[in-house]
XYZ file of C-alpha atoms in Angstrom:
95
model
C 103.149 115.880 98.064
C 103.961 111.988 97.466
C 100.543 109.973 97.242
C 100.655 106.674 98.743
C 100.114 103.758 96.432
C 96.715 103.008 97.197
C 95.515 99.206 98.664
C 93.995 96.350 96.836
C 90.741 97.391 99.236
C 90.672 101.142 97.457
C 91.481 99.739 93.988
C 89.097 97.308 94.314
C 86.527 100.127 95.179
C 87.147 102.222 92.781
C 86.961 98.723 90.055
C 82.538 98.815 91.803
C 81.738 102.467 91.099
C 83.330 102.008 87.694
C 81.117 99.351 87.515
C 78.297 100.823 88.907
C 78.792 104.248 86.935
C 79.091 102.157 83.566
C 75.548 100.578 84.747
C 73.797 103.163 85.520
C 74.677 105.577 82.313
C 73.286 102.624 79.929
C 73.261 103.859 76.927
C 74.270 107.665 77.818
C 77.479 109.043 76.096
C 80.659 109.506 77.952
C 80.456 113.025 76.753
C 77.082 114.592 77.454
C 77.356 112.805 81.111
C 80.535 114.470 81.939
C 79.146 117.874 80.684
C 76.187 117.892 82.531
C 78.300 116.667 85.328
C 80.486 119.246 84.845
C 83.569 116.753 84.789
C 85.647 116.199 81.767
C 84.907 112.899 79.193
C 88.565 111.989 80.557
C 87.829 112.043 83.934
C 84.701 110.452 83.832
C 86.366 107.638 81.206
C 88.775 107.326 84.412
C 86.934 106.923 87.026
C 84.970 104.503 84.501
C 87.786 102.170 84.351
C 89.081 102.263 87.390
C 91.904 104.247 86.946
C 91.576 107.042 89.331
C 90.236 104.757 92.124
C 89.412 107.533 94.518
C 88.019 110.909 93.342
C 87.162 113.375 94.902
C 83.745 113.476 96.780
C 82.496 116.551 94.922
C 82.774 114.766 91.333
C 81.408 111.044 92.384
C 78.426 113.804 93.546
C 77.697 115.592 90.164
C 78.284 112.653 88.368
C 76.024 110.712 90.985
C 73.110 113.662 90.254
C 73.773 113.771 86.557
C 72.476 109.407 86.850
C 70.149 110.060 89.207
C 72.115 107.716 92.046
C 71.590 108.458 95.319
C 75.160 108.788 97.332
C 73.678 106.566 99.539
C 73.494 103.638 96.384
C 76.833 104.483 95.767
C 77.786 104.129 98.895
C 76.377 100.954 99.210
C 77.426 99.593 96.064
C 81.619 100.318 96.693
C 81.360 99.106 100.316
C 80.088 95.436 99.812
C 82.821 92.743 101.230
C 84.525 91.398 98.109
C 82.673 89.990 94.874
C 82.919 89.820 91.069
C 83.907 93.360 89.399
C 83.619 93.551 85.734
C 86.760 93.535 83.483
C 88.277 96.559 82.933
C 90.536 95.612 79.861
C 88.966 94.724 76.682
C 92.426 94.016 75.314
C 92.320 90.276 77.122
C 91.194 86.891 75.082
C 90.095 85.340 77.439
C 87.853 82.238 75.147
C-alpha cells in the first residue's frame, strides 16, 4: 500500500494535535502517559512532535482519555482555522 503525501492542512492538524497533547500532559512524563494509554512512548513522542500527523483514532482516544480530554475538545482544537502552532524543533536559534 502506497501512502500519499500529507497535505499542508493535515500536517498543520498534526502540529495542533501534538501541541494540545503536550499542554494537556503538563508535567506528567511521556513514559507514564504512554503506558497508561497503552501506546509506546515513541508513538506518543512522534505524535506530540508532529512526526505522526494522522495517528489512528483509537490511539488518540486512548491518550485523550488518560489526559482527561474529551474527543470533542480534541476535534475542536485540531479543526480550528489556521493559527500559530508551537514549533517542534528546538535546534534552531531564533534569537
